[in-house]
JSON list of C-alpha atoms in Angstrom, two decimals:
[
{"chain": "V", "resi": 1, "resn": "ASP", "atom": "CA", "xyz": [-18.45, 0.32, -2.19]},
{"chain": "V", "resi": 2, "resn": "THR", "atom": "CA", "xyz": [-18.40, 1.51, -5.58]},
{"chain": "V", "resi": 3, "resn": "GLY", "atom": "CA", "xyz": [-14.59, 2.59, -6.07]},
{"chain": "V", "resi": 4, "resn": "VAL", "atom": "CA", "xyz": [-11.03, 1.46, -5.28]},
{"chain": "V", "resi": 5, "resn": "SER", "atom": "CA", "xyz": [-10.27, 2.18, -1.58]},
{"chain": "V", "resi": 6, "resn": "GLN", "atom": "CA", "xyz": [-6.49, 2.84, -0.38]},
{"chain": "V", "resi": 7, "resn": "ASN", "atom": "CA", "xyz": [-5.17, 3.13, 2.94]},
{"chain": "V", "resi": 8, "resn": "PRO", "atom": "CA", "xyz": [-3.63, 4.91, 4.58]},
{"chain": "V", "resi": 9, "resn": "ARG", "atom": "CA", "xyz": [-4.04, 8.41, 2.63]},
{"chain": "V", "resi": 10, "resn": "HIS", "atom": "CA", "xyz": [-1.15, 9.84, 4.09]},
{"chain": "V", "resi": 11, "resn": "LYS", "atom": "CA", "xyz": [2.17, 8.21, 5.65]},
{"chain": "V", "resi": 12, "resn": "ILE", "atom": "CA", "xyz": [4.97, 9.63, 7.05]},
{"chain": "V", "resi": 13, "resn": "THR", "atom": "CA", "xyz": [7.95, 7.77, 8.04]},
{"chain": "V", "resi": 14, "resn": "LYS", "atom": "CA", "xyz": [11.72, 7.89, 8.81]},
{"chain": "V", "resi": 15, "resn": "ARG", "atom": "CA", "xyz": [14.15, 6.80, 6.52]},
{"chain": "V", "resi": 16, "resn": "GLY", "atom": "CA", "xyz": [15.22, 3.16, 7.40]},
{"chain": "V", "resi": 17, "resn": "GLN", "atom": "CA", "xyz": [11.48, 2.10, 8.37]},
{"chain": "V", "resi": 18, "resn": "ASN", "atom": "CA", "xyz": [9.33, -0.10, 6.76]},
{"chain": "V", "resi": 19, "resn": "VAL", "atom": "CA", "xyz": [5.94, 0.50, 5.33]},
{"chain": "V", "resi": 20, "resn": "THR", "atom": "CA", "xyz": [2.81, -1.06, 4.06]},
{"chain": "V", "resi": 21, "resn": "PHE", "atom": "CA", "xyz": [-0.02, 0.34, 2.25]},
{"chain": "V", "resi": 22, "resn": "ARG", "atom": "CA", "xyz": [-3.42, -1.45, 1.53]},
{"chain": "V", "resi": 23, "resn": "CYS", "atom": "CA", "xyz": [-5.62, -1.62, -1.52]},
{"chain": "V", "resi": 24, "resn": "ASP", "atom": "CA", "xyz": [-9.10, -2.97, -1.86]},
{"chain": "V", "resi": 25, "resn": "PRO", "atom": "CA", "xyz": [-10.42, -2.96, -5.30]},
{"chain": "V", "resi": 26, "resn": "ILE", "atom": "CA", "xyz": [-13.67, -2.66, -7.03]},
{"chain": "V", "resi": 27, "resn": "SER", "atom": "CA", "xyz": [-15.30, -6.28, -5.87]},
{"chain": "V", "resi": 28, "resn": "GLU", "atom": "CA", "xyz": [-15.98, -7.69, -9.60]},
{"chain": "V", "resi": 29, "resn": "HIS", "atom": "CA", "xyz": [-12.56, -6.58, -10.65]},
{"chain": "V", "resi": 30, "resn": "ASN", "atom": "CA", "xyz": [-9.98, -9.39, -11.15]},
{"chain": "V", "resi": 31, "resn": "ARG", "atom": "CA", "xyz": [-6.75, -7.24, -12.31]},
{"chain": "V", "resi": 32, "resn": "LEU", "atom": "CA", "xyz": [-5.25, -5.11, -9.88]},
{"chain": "V", "resi": 33, "resn": "TYR", "atom": "CA", "xyz": [-2.20, -2.70, -10.38]},
{"chain": "V", "resi": 34, "resn": "TRP", "atom": "CA", "xyz": [0.17, -0.58, -8.47]},
{"chain": "V", "resi": 35, "resn": "TYR", "atom": "CA", "xyz": [1.65, 2.75, -9.77]},
{"chain": "V", "resi": 36, "resn": "ARG", "atom": "CA", "xyz": [3.83, 5.30, -8.52]},
{"chain": "V", "resi": 37, "resn": "GLN", "atom": "CA", "xyz": [3.17, 9.04, -9.15]},
{"chain": "V", "resi": 38, "resn": "THR", "atom": "CA", "xyz": [6.00, 11.83, -8.55]},
{"chain": "V", "resi": 39, "resn": "LEU", "atom": "CA", "xyz": [5.02, 15.60, -8.32]},
{"chain": "V", "resi": 40, "resn": "GLY", "atom": "CA", "xyz": [4.40, 16.92, -11.96]},
{"chain": "V", "resi": 41, "resn": "GLN", "atom": "CA", "xyz": [4.69, 13.34, -13.65]},
{"chain": "V", "resi": 42, "resn": "GLY", "atom": "CA", "xyz": [2.21, 10.94, -14.86]},
{"chain": "V", "resi": 43, "resn": "PRO", "atom": "CA", "xyz": [1.57, 7.68, -12.95]},
{"chain": "V", "resi": 44, "resn": "GLU", "atom": "CA", "xyz": [4.64, 4.90, -13.56]},
{"chain": "V", "resi": 45, "resn": "PHE", "atom": "CA", "xyz": [3.75, 1.08, -13.68]},
{"chain": "V", "resi": 46, "resn": "LEU", "atom": "CA", "xyz": [5.29, -1.00, -10.63]},
{"chain": "V", "resi": 47, "resn": "THR", "atom": "CA", "xyz": [3.21, -4.38, -10.68]},
{"chain": "V", "resi": 48, "resn": "TYR", "atom": "CA", "xyz": [0.06, -6.21, -11.74]},
{"chain": "V", "resi": 49, "resn": "PHE", "atom": "CA", "xyz": [-1.80, -9.07, -10.29]},
{"chain": "V", "resi": 50, "resn": "GLN", "atom": "CA", "xyz": [-4.49, -11.02, -12.22]},
{"chain": "V", "resi": 51, "resn": "ASN", "atom": "CA", "xyz": [-6.45, -12.69, -9.65]},
{"chain": "V", "resi": 52, "resn": "GLU", "atom": "CA", "xyz": [-3.74, -13.80, -6.86]},
{"chain": "V", "resi": 53, "resn": "ALA", "atom": "CA", "xyz": [-0.99, -14.26, -9.61]},
{"chain": "V", "resi": 54, "resn": "GLN", "atom": "CA", "xyz": [1.48, -11.46, -9.99]},
{"chain": "V", "resi": 55, "resn": "LEU", "atom": "CA", "xyz": [2.12, -11.29, -13.51]},
{"chain": "V", "resi": 56, "resn": "GLU", "atom": "CA", "xyz": [4.49, -8.29, -14.16]},
{"chain": "V", "resi": 57, "resn": "LYS", "atom": "CA", "xyz": [6.96, -6.51, -12.31]},
{"chain": "V", "resi": 58, "resn": "SER", "atom": "CA", "xyz": [8.65, -2.90, -13.41]},
{"chain": "V", "resi": 59, "resn": "ARG", "atom": "CA", "xyz": [12.22, -2.53, -13.07]},
{"chain": "V", "resi": 60, "resn": "LEU", "atom": "CA", "xyz": [11.23, 0.37, -10.80]},
{"chain": "V", "resi": 61, "resn": "LEU", "atom": "CA", "xyz": [10.02, -2.19, -8.34]},
{"chain": "V", "resi": 62, "resn": "SER", "atom": "CA", "xyz": [13.43, -2.84, -6.62]},
{"chain": "V", "resi": 63, "resn": "ASP", "atom": "CA", "xyz": [14.12, -5.73, -3.84]},
{"chain": "V", "resi": 64, "resn": "ARG", "atom": "CA", "xyz": [12.91, -3.55, -1.42]},
{"chain": "V", "resi": 65, "resn": "PHE", "atom": "CA", "xyz": [9.34, -3.26, -2.74]},
{"chain": "V", "resi": 66, "resn": "SER", "atom": "CA", "xyz": [7.15, -6.60, -2.34]},
{"chain": "V", "resi": 67, "resn": "ALA", "atom": "CA", "xyz": [3.49, -6.78, -3.21]},
{"chain": "V", "resi": 68, "resn": "GLU", "atom": "CA", "xyz": [1.13, -9.27, -2.53]},
{"chain": "V", "resi": 69, "resn": "ARG", "atom": "CA", "xyz": [-2.87, -10.23, -3.17]},
{"chain": "V", "resi": 70, "resn": "PRO", "atom": "CA", "xyz": [-2.98, -13.47, -1.19]},
{"chain": "V", "resi": 71, "resn": "LYS", "atom": "CA", "xyz": [-6.66, -14.36, -1.96]},
{"chain": "V", "resi": 72, "resn": "GLY", "atom": "CA", "xyz": [-7.15, -12.37, -5.29]},
{"chain": "V", "resi": 73, "resn": "SER", "atom": "CA", "xyz": [-8.93, -9.57, -3.29]},
{"chain": "V", "resi": 74, "resn": "PHE", "atom": "CA", "xyz": [-7.13, -6.73, -1.53]},
{"chain": "V", "resi": 75, "resn": "SER", "atom": "CA", "xyz": [-3.57, -6.43, -2.17]},
{"chain": "V", "resi": 76, "resn": "THR", "atom": "CA", "xyz": [-0.57, -5.01, 0.17]},
{"chain": "V", "resi": 77, "resn": "LEU", "atom": "CA", "xyz": [2.55, -3.09, -1.07]},
{"chain": "V", "resi": 78, "resn": "GLU", "atom": "CA", "xyz": [5.29, -3.00, 1.56]},
{"chain": "V", "resi": 79, "resn": "ILE", "atom": "CA", "xyz": [8.45, -1.20, 1.15]},
{"chain": "V", "resi": 80, "resn": "GLN", "atom": "CA", "xyz": [11.33, -1.96, 3.30]},
{"chain": "V", "resi": 81, "resn": "ARG", "atom": "CA", "xyz": [14.38, 0.10, 4.47]},
{"chain": "V", "resi": 82, "resn": "THR", "atom": "CA", "xyz": [12.55, 3.22, 2.99]},
{"chain": "V", "resi": 83, "resn": "GLU", "atom": "CA", "xyz": [14.54, 5.94, 1.43]},
{"chain": "V", "resi": 84, "resn": "GLN", "atom": "CA", "xyz": [13.98, 9.48, 0.76]},
{"chain": "V", "resi": 85, "resn": "GLY", "atom": "CA", "xyz": [13.80, 8.78, -3.00]},
{"chain": "V", "resi": 86, "resn": "ASP", "atom": "CA", "xyz": [10.52, 6.53, -2.19]},
{"chain": "V", "resi": 87, "resn": "SER", "atom": "CA", "xyz": [8.64, 9.72, -1.29]},
{"chain": "V", "resi": 88, "resn": "ALA", "atom": "CA", "xyz": [5.65, 9.46, -3.78]},
{"chain": "V", "resi": 89, "resn": "MET", "atom": "CA", "xyz": [1.75, 9.07, -4.18]},
{"chain": "V", "resi": 90, "resn": "TYR", "atom": "CA", "xyz": [1.60, 5.29, -4.56]},
{"chain": "V", "resi": 91, "resn": "LEU", "atom": "CA", "xyz": [-1.66, 4.39, -6.44]},
{"chain": "V", "resi": 92, "resn": "CYS", "atom": "CA", "xyz": [-3.77, 1.63, -6.99]},
{"chain": "V", "resi": 93, "resn": "ALA", "atom": "CA", "xyz": [-5.98, 0.65, -9.81]},
{"chain": "V", "resi": 94, "resn": "SER", "atom": "CA", "xyz": [-8.36, -2.15, -10.72]},
{"chain": "V", "resi": 95, "resn": "SER", "atom": "CA", "xyz": [-9.85, -3.37, -13.67]},
{"chain": "V", "resi": 96, "resn": "SER", "atom": "CA", "xyz": [-12.00, -6.40, -14.99]},
{"chain": "V", "resi": 97, "resn": "GLN", "atom": "CA", "xyz": [-11.21, -8.76, -17.87]},
{"chain": "V", "resi": 98, "resn": "ARG", "atom": "CA", "xyz": [-13.51, -9.65, -20.55]},
{"chain": "V", "resi": 99, "resn": "SER", "atom": "CA", "xyz": [-12.11, -11.50, -23.70]},
{"chain": "V", "resi": 100, "resn": "HIS", "atom": "CA", "xyz": [-8.62, -10.66, -22.94]},
{"chain": "V", "resi": 101, "resn": "SER", "atom": "CA", "xyz": [-9.40, -6.84, -22.65]},
{"chain": "V", "resi": 102, "resn": "SER", "atom": "CA", "xyz": [-9.58, -4.74, -19.70]},
{"chain": "V", "resi": 103, "resn": "TYR", "atom": "CA", "xyz": [-12.65, -2.81, -18.71]},
{"chain": "V", "resi": 104, "resn": "GLY", "atom": "CA", "xyz": [-13.12, -0.15, -16.06]},
{"chain": "V", "resi": 105, "resn": "TYR", "atom": "CA", "xyz": [-9.69, 0.80, -15.51]},
{"chain": "V", "resi": 106, "resn": "THR", "atom": "CA", "xyz": [-10.03, 2.64, -12.11]},
{"chain": "V", "resi": 107, "resn": "PHE", "atom": "CA", "xyz": [-7.77, 4.41, -9.95]},
{"chain": "V", "resi": 108, "resn": "GLY", "atom": "CA", "xyz": [-7.88, 4.78, -6.02]},
{"chain": "V", "resi": 109, "resn": "SER", "atom": "CA", "xyz": [-7.21, 8.09, -4.33]},
{"chain": "V", "resi": 110, "resn": "GLY", "atom": "CA", "xyz": [-3.75, 7.05, -3.58]},
{"chain": "V", "resi": 111, "resn": "THR", "atom": "CA", "xyz": [-1.24, 6.74, -0.17]},
{"chain": "V", "resi": 112, "resn": "ARG", "atom": "CA", "xyz": [1.01, 9.77, -0.29]},
{"chain": "V", "resi": 113, "resn": "LEU", "atom": "CA", "xyz": [4.47, 8.58, 1.07]},
{"chain": "V", "resi": 114, "resn": "THR", "atom": "CA", "xyz": [6.72, 11.08, 2.84]},
{"chain": "V", "resi": 115, "resn": "VAL", "atom": "CA", "xyz": [10.16, 9.76, 4.00]},
{"chain": "V", "resi": 116, "resn": "VAL", "atom": "CA", "xyz": [12.01, 12.12, 6.21]},
{"chain": "P", "resi": 1, "resn": "GLY", "atom": "CA", "xyz": [9.05, 0.35, -25.09]},
{"chain": "P", "resi": 2, "resn": "GLU", "atom": "CA", "xyz": [6.06, 2.66, -25.43]},
{"chain": "P", "resi": 3, "resn": "ASN", "atom": "CA", "xyz": [6.43, 6.18, -25.19]},
{"chain": "P", "resi": 4, "resn": "VAL", "atom": "CA", "xyz": [3.52, 8.54, -24.62]},
{"chain": "P", "resi": 5, "resn": "GLU", "atom": "CA", "xyz": [4.02, 12.43, -25.26]},
{"chain": "P", "resi": 6, "resn": "GLN", "atom": "CA", "xyz": [1.51, 14.92, -24.60]},
{"chain": "P", "resi": 7, "resn": "HIS", "atom": "CA", "xyz": [1.05, 18.50, -25.65]},
{"chain": "P", "resi": 8, "resn": "PRO", "atom": "CA", "xyz": [0.65, 20.91, -24.26]},
{"chain": "P", "resi": 9, "resn": "SER", "atom": "CA", "xyz": [1.74, 20.94, -20.87]},
{"chain": "P", "resi": 10, "resn": "THR", "atom": "CA", "xyz": [-0.28, 23.95, -19.89]},
{"chain": "P", "resi": 11, "resn": "LEU", "atom": "CA", "xyz": [-3.53, 25.34, -21.18]},
{"chain": "P", "resi": 12, "resn": "SER", "atom": "CA", "xyz": [-5.58, 28.15, -20.13]},
{"chain": "P", "resi": 13, "resn": "VAL", "atom": "CA", "xyz": [-9.06, 28.88, -21.87]},
{"chain": "P", "resi": 14, "resn": "GLN", "atom": "CA", "xyz": [-11.97, 31.14, -20.95]},
{"chain": "P", "resi": 15, "resn": "GLU", "atom": "CA", "xyz": [-15.25, 29.62, -19.69]},
{"chain": "P", "resi": 16, "resn": "GLY", "atom": "CA", "xyz": [-17.42, 28.22, -22.78]},
{"chain": "P", "resi": 17, "resn": "ASP", "atom": "CA", "xyz": [-14.35, 27.88, -24.97]},
{"chain": "P", "resi": 18, "resn": "SER", "atom": "CA", "xyz": [-12.99, 24.59, -26.10]},
{"chain": "P", "resi": 19, "resn": "ALA", "atom": "CA", "xyz": [-9.96, 22.78, -24.95]},
{"chain": "P", "resi": 20, "resn": "VAL", "atom": "CA", "xyz": [-7.63, 20.24, -27.18]},
{"chain": "P", "resi": 21, "resn": "ILE", "atom": "CA", "xyz": [-4.99, 18.07, -25.74]},
{"chain": "P", "resi": 22, "resn": "LYS", "atom": "CA", "xyz": [-3.09, 16.02, -27.93]},
{"chain": "P", "resi": 23, "resn": "CYS", "atom": "CA", "xyz": [-0.91, 12.69, -27.52]},
{"chain": "P", "resi": 24, "resn": "THR", "atom": "CA", "xyz": [1.53, 10.92, -29.71]},
{"chain": "P", "resi": 25, "resn": "TYR", "atom": "CA", "xyz": [2.47, 7.20, -28.92]},
{"chain": "P", "resi": 26, "resn": "SER", "atom": "CA", "xyz": [5.21, 5.16, -30.48]},
{"chain": "P", "resi": 27, "resn": "ASP", "atom": "CA", "xyz": [4.09, 1.49, -29.84]},
{"chain": "P", "resi": 28, "resn": "SER", "atom": "CA", "xyz": [2.00, 0.48, -32.66]},
{"chain": "P", "resi": 29, "resn": "ALA", "atom": "CA", "xyz": [0.94, -2.59, -30.88]},
{"chain": "P", "resi": 30, "resn": "SER", "atom": "CA", "xyz": [-0.94, -0.12, -28.39]},
{"chain": "P", "resi": 31, "resn": "ASN", "atom": "CA", "xyz": [-4.59, -0.73, -28.83]},
{"chain": "P", "resi": 32, "resn": "TYR", "atom": "CA", "xyz": [-6.44, 1.12, -25.67]},
{"chain": "P", "resi": 33, "resn": "PHE", "atom": "CA", "xyz": [-6.22, 4.72, -25.00]},
{"chain": "P", "resi": 34, "resn": "PRO", "atom": "CA", "xyz": [-7.86, 6.10, -21.66]},
{"chain": "P", "resi": 35, "resn": "TRP", "atom": "CA", "xyz": [-8.12, 9.74, -20.66]},
{"chain": "P", "resi": 36, "resn": "TYR", "atom": "CA", "xyz": [-7.71, 10.65, -16.98]},
{"chain": "P", "resi": 37, "resn": "LYS", "atom": "CA", "xyz": [-8.90, 13.90, -14.96]},
{"chain": "P", "resi": 38, "resn": "GLN", "atom": "CA", "xyz": [-6.66, 14.21, -11.82]},
{"chain": "P", "resi": 39, "resn": "GLU", "atom": "CA", "xyz": [-7.68, 17.08, -9.23]},
{"chain": "P", "resi": 40, "resn": "LEU", "atom": "CA", "xyz": [-5.25, 17.98, -6.49]},
{"chain": "P", "resi": 41, "resn": "GLY", "atom": "CA", "xyz": [-4.76, 15.41, -3.83]},
{"chain": "P", "resi": 42, "resn": "LYS", "atom": "CA", "xyz": [-6.95, 12.78, -5.78]},
{"chain": "P", "resi": 43, "resn": "GLY", "atom": "CA", "xyz": [-6.51, 9.56, -7.86]},
{"chain": "P", "resi": 44, "resn": "PRO", "atom": "CA", "xyz": [-6.81, 9.93, -11.87]},
{"chain": "P", "resi": 45, "resn": "GLN", "atom": "CA", "xyz": [-10.43, 9.71, -12.80]},
{"chain": "P", "resi": 46, "resn": "LEU", "atom": "CA", "xyz": [-11.23, 7.64, -15.88]},
{"chain": "P", "resi": 47, "resn": "ILE", "atom": "CA", "xyz": [-13.04, 10.15, -17.96]},
{"chain": "P", "resi": 48, "resn": "ILE", "atom": "CA", "xyz": [-13.17, 8.75, -21.40]},
{"chain": "P", "resi": 49, "resn": "ASP", "atom": "CA", "xyz": [-11.59, 5.89, -23.37]},
{"chain": "P", "resi": 50, "resn": "ILE", "atom": "CA", "xyz": [-11.15, 4.70, -27.11]},
{"chain": "P", "resi": 51, "resn": "ARG", "atom": "CA", "xyz": [-9.88, 1.26, -28.60]},
{"chain": "P", "resi": 52, "resn": "SER", "atom": "CA", "xyz": [-8.21, 0.94, -31.65]},
{"chain": "P", "resi": 53, "resn": "ASN", "atom": "CA", "xyz": [-11.11, -0.53, -33.55]},
{"chain": "P", "resi": 54, "resn": "VAL", "atom": "CA", "xyz": [-12.94, 3.08, -33.51]},
{"chain": "P", "resi": 55, "resn": "GLY", "atom": "CA", "xyz": [-11.89, 6.59, -34.59]},
{"chain": "P", "resi": 56, "resn": "GLU", "atom": "CA", "xyz": [-13.83, 8.62, -32.40]},
{"chain": "P", "resi": 57, "resn": "LYS", "atom": "CA", "xyz": [-16.07, 8.49, -29.35]},
{"chain": "P", "resi": 58, "resn": "LYS", "atom": "CA", "xyz": [-18.20, 11.17, -27.57]},
{"chain": "P", "resi": 59, "resn": "ASP", "atom": "CA", "xyz": [-19.53, 11.28, -24.09]},
{"chain": "P", "resi": 60, "resn": "GLN", "atom": "CA", "xyz": [-21.43, 14.80, -23.55]},
{"chain": "P", "resi": 61, "resn": "ARG", "atom": "CA", "xyz": [-19.13, 17.50, -23.71]},
{"chain": "P", "resi": 62, "resn": "ILE", "atom": "CA", "xyz": [-16.09, 15.35, -24.19]},
{"chain": "P", "resi": 63, "resn": "ALA", "atom": "CA", "xyz": [-14.72, 13.76, -27.40]},
{"chain": "P", "resi": 64, "resn": "VAL", "atom": "CA", "xyz": [-11.58, 11.54, -28.12]},
{"chain": "P", "resi": 65, "resn": "THR", "atom": "CA", "xyz": [-10.43, 11.16, -31.66]},
{"chain": "P", "resi": 66, "resn": "LEU", "atom": "CA", "xyz": [-7.75, 8.47, -32.73]},
{"chain": "P", "resi": 67, "resn": "ASN", "atom": "CA", "xyz": [-5.47, 8.41, -35.81]},
{"chain": "P", "resi": 68, "resn": "LYS", "atom": "CA", "xyz": [-3.88, 4.93, -35.73]},
{"chain": "P", "resi": 69, "resn": "THR", "atom": "CA", "xyz": [-1.80, 5.61, -39.00]},
{"chain": "P", "resi": 70, "resn": "ALA", "atom": "CA", "xyz": [-0.25, 8.82, -37.42]},
{"chain": "P", "resi": 71, "resn": "LYS", "atom": "CA", "xyz": [-0.25, 7.18, -33.90]},
{"chain": "P", "resi": 72, "resn": "HIS", "atom": "CA", "xyz": [-1.92, 10.20, -32.08]},
{"chain": "P", "resi": 73, "resn": "PHE", "atom": "CA", "xyz": [-4.98, 10.92, -30.26]},
{"chain": "P", "resi": 74, "resn": "SER", "atom": "CA", "xyz": [-6.59, 13.96, -28.96]},
{"chain": "P", "resi": 75, "resn": "LEU", "atom": "CA", "xyz": [-9.06, 14.80, -26.07]},
{"chain": "P", "resi": 76, "resn": "HIS", "atom": "CA", "xyz": [-11.66, 17.45, -26.95]},
{"chain": "P", "resi": 77, "resn": "ILE", "atom": "CA", "xyz": [-13.74, 19.30, -24.13]},
{"chain": "P", "resi": 78, "resn": "THR", "atom": "CA", "xyz": [-16.44, 21.66, -25.44]},
{"chain": "P", "resi": 79, "resn": "GLU", "atom": "CA", "xyz": [-18.28, 24.30, -23.54]},
{"chain": "P", "resi": 80, "resn": "THR", "atom": "CA", "xyz": [-15.60, 24.42, -20.73]},
{"chain": "P", "resi": 81, "resn": "GLN", "atom": "CA", "xyz": [-16.59, 25.09, -17.40]},
{"chain": "P", "resi": 82, "resn": "PRO", "atom": "CA", "xyz": [-14.42, 26.23, -14.14]},
{"chain": "P", "resi": 83, "resn": "GLU", "atom": "CA", "xyz": [-14.84, 22.58, -12.54]},
{"chain": "P", "resi": 84, "resn": "ASP", "atom": "CA", "xyz": [-12.91, 21.33, -15.67]},
{"chain": "P", "resi": 85, "resn": "SER", "atom": "CA", "xyz": [-9.71, 22.80, -14.18]},
{"chain": "P", "resi": 86, "resn": "ALA", "atom": "CA", "xyz": [-7.49, 19.90, -13.22]},
{"chain": "P", "resi": 87, "resn": "VAL", "atom": "CA", "xyz": [-4.59, 18.01, -14.73]},
{"chain": "P", "resi": 88, "resn": "TYR", "atom": "CA", "xyz": [-5.37, 15.90, -17.54]},
{"chain": "P", "resi": 89, "resn": "PHE", "atom": "CA", "xyz": [-3.35, 12.75, -18.60]},
{"chain": "P", "resi": 90, "resn": "CYS", "atom": "CA", "xyz": [-3.43, 10.40, -21.58]},
{"chain": "P", "resi": 91, "resn": "ALA", "atom": "CA", "xyz": [-2.24, 6.94, -21.73]},
{"chain": "P", "resi": 92, "resn": "ALA", "atom": "CA", "xyz": [-1.66, 3.98, -23.94]},
{"chain": "P", "resi": 93, "resn": "MET", "atom": "CA", "xyz": [-1.56, 0.41, -23.54]},
{"chain": "P", "resi": 94, "resn": "ARG", "atom": "CA", "xyz": [-1.39, -3.09, -25.35]},
{"chain": "P", "resi": 95, "resn": "ASP", "atom": "CA", "xyz": [-4.36, -4.59, -24.19]},
{"chain": "P", "resi": 96, "resn": "TYR", "atom": "CA", "xyz": [-5.07, -8.23, -25.01]},
{"chain": "P", "resi": 97, "resn": "GLY", "atom": "CA", "xyz": [-4.18, -11.74, -24.04]},
{"chain": "P", "resi": 98, "resn": "GLY", "atom": "CA", "xyz": [-0.68, -12.08, -22.65]},
{"chain": "P", "resi": 99, "resn": "SER", "atom": "CA", "xyz": [-0.08, -8.26, -22.34]},
{"chain": "P", "resi": 100, "resn": "GLN", "atom": "CA", "xyz": [1.43, -6.56, -19.38]},
{"chain": "P", "resi": 101, "resn": "GLY", "atom": "CA", "xyz": [-1.53, -4.62, -18.32]},
{"chain": "P", "resi": 102, "resn": "ASN", "atom": "CA", "xyz": [0.28, -1.59, -17.49]},
{"chain": "P", "resi": 103, "resn": "LEU", "atom": "CA", "xyz": [-0.55, 1.95, -19.00]},
{"chain": "P", "resi": 104, "resn": "ILE", "atom": "CA", "xyz": [2.18, 4.16, -20.04]},
{"chain": "P", "resi": 105, "resn": "PHE", "atom": "CA", "xyz": [1.11, 7.67, -19.30]},
{"chain": "P", "resi": 106, "resn": "GLY", "atom": "CA", "xyz": [1.96, 11.02, -20.66]},
{"chain": "P", "resi": 107, "resn": "LYS", "atom": "CA", "xyz": [3.05, 13.71, -18.57]},
{"chain": "P", "resi": 108, "resn": "GLY", "atom": "CA", "xyz": [-0.08, 15.72, -18.04]},
{"chain": "P", "resi": 109, "resn": "THR", "atom": "CA", "xyz": [-1.60, 19.12, -19.19]},
{"chain": "P", "resi": 110, "resn": "LYS", "atom": "CA", "xyz": [-2.72, 21.31, -16.54]},
{"chain": "P", "resi": 111, "resn": "LEU", "atom": "CA", "xyz": [-6.14, 22.81, -17.64]},
{"chain": "P", "resi": 112, "resn": "SER", "atom": "CA", "xyz": [-7.22, 26.13, -16.16]},
{"chain": "P", "resi": 113, "resn": "VAL", "atom": "CA", "xyz": [-10.72, 27.47, -17.11]},
{"chain": "P", "resi": 114, "resn": "LYS", "atom": "CA", "xyz": [-11.05, 30.98, -16.30]},
{"chain": "P", "resi": 115, "resn": "PRO", "atom": "CA", "xyz": [-14.67, 32.08, -15.23]}
]
């Protein structure tokens, strides 16, 4: 596996339901990031893990959102009580760290969420 | 916080011509500037990046220049081909110990290369 893998690719859910997305980063990367992208916009940062530690959360990450990276490998992003405004592409990225700098900042293909 | 502005929002060129996309950033502490290409339905693909300790970097038909004083950086694509058609995003980040690790993106440039 040479890339960042995200599942599912598409998710349609009814408003109020919970959804969970999975991200498998590049195996040697210790940093993992979640972004959200709406149509016609650039990706917006949600949260960031270094190994299993969640080091930063954006103000975009409301209480209904939670992310985990239990063993410092794959990560999950859960959205509870989905709202129509949550409809977007959810992107995962990973990078490796050398001398405090990030290398190979690579994105997955994303999970497109549609809330109906 | 950091703000990245990108121009133009759309760019149409003839195959074989050059394309230039420009970005400005506001945070003088930003030191990492990647460029991404995004095709429809796919995630952003890293095509080239530059760090603040160099002024220019080239990879085949793609080059990036950085002017730290003016806080702007540009993507240059030479000998454009139809497969270069996509949305291109610039981004900026503070990339050192203790940093957040988050990229701040521009709004994107839709490049169309006409055969």
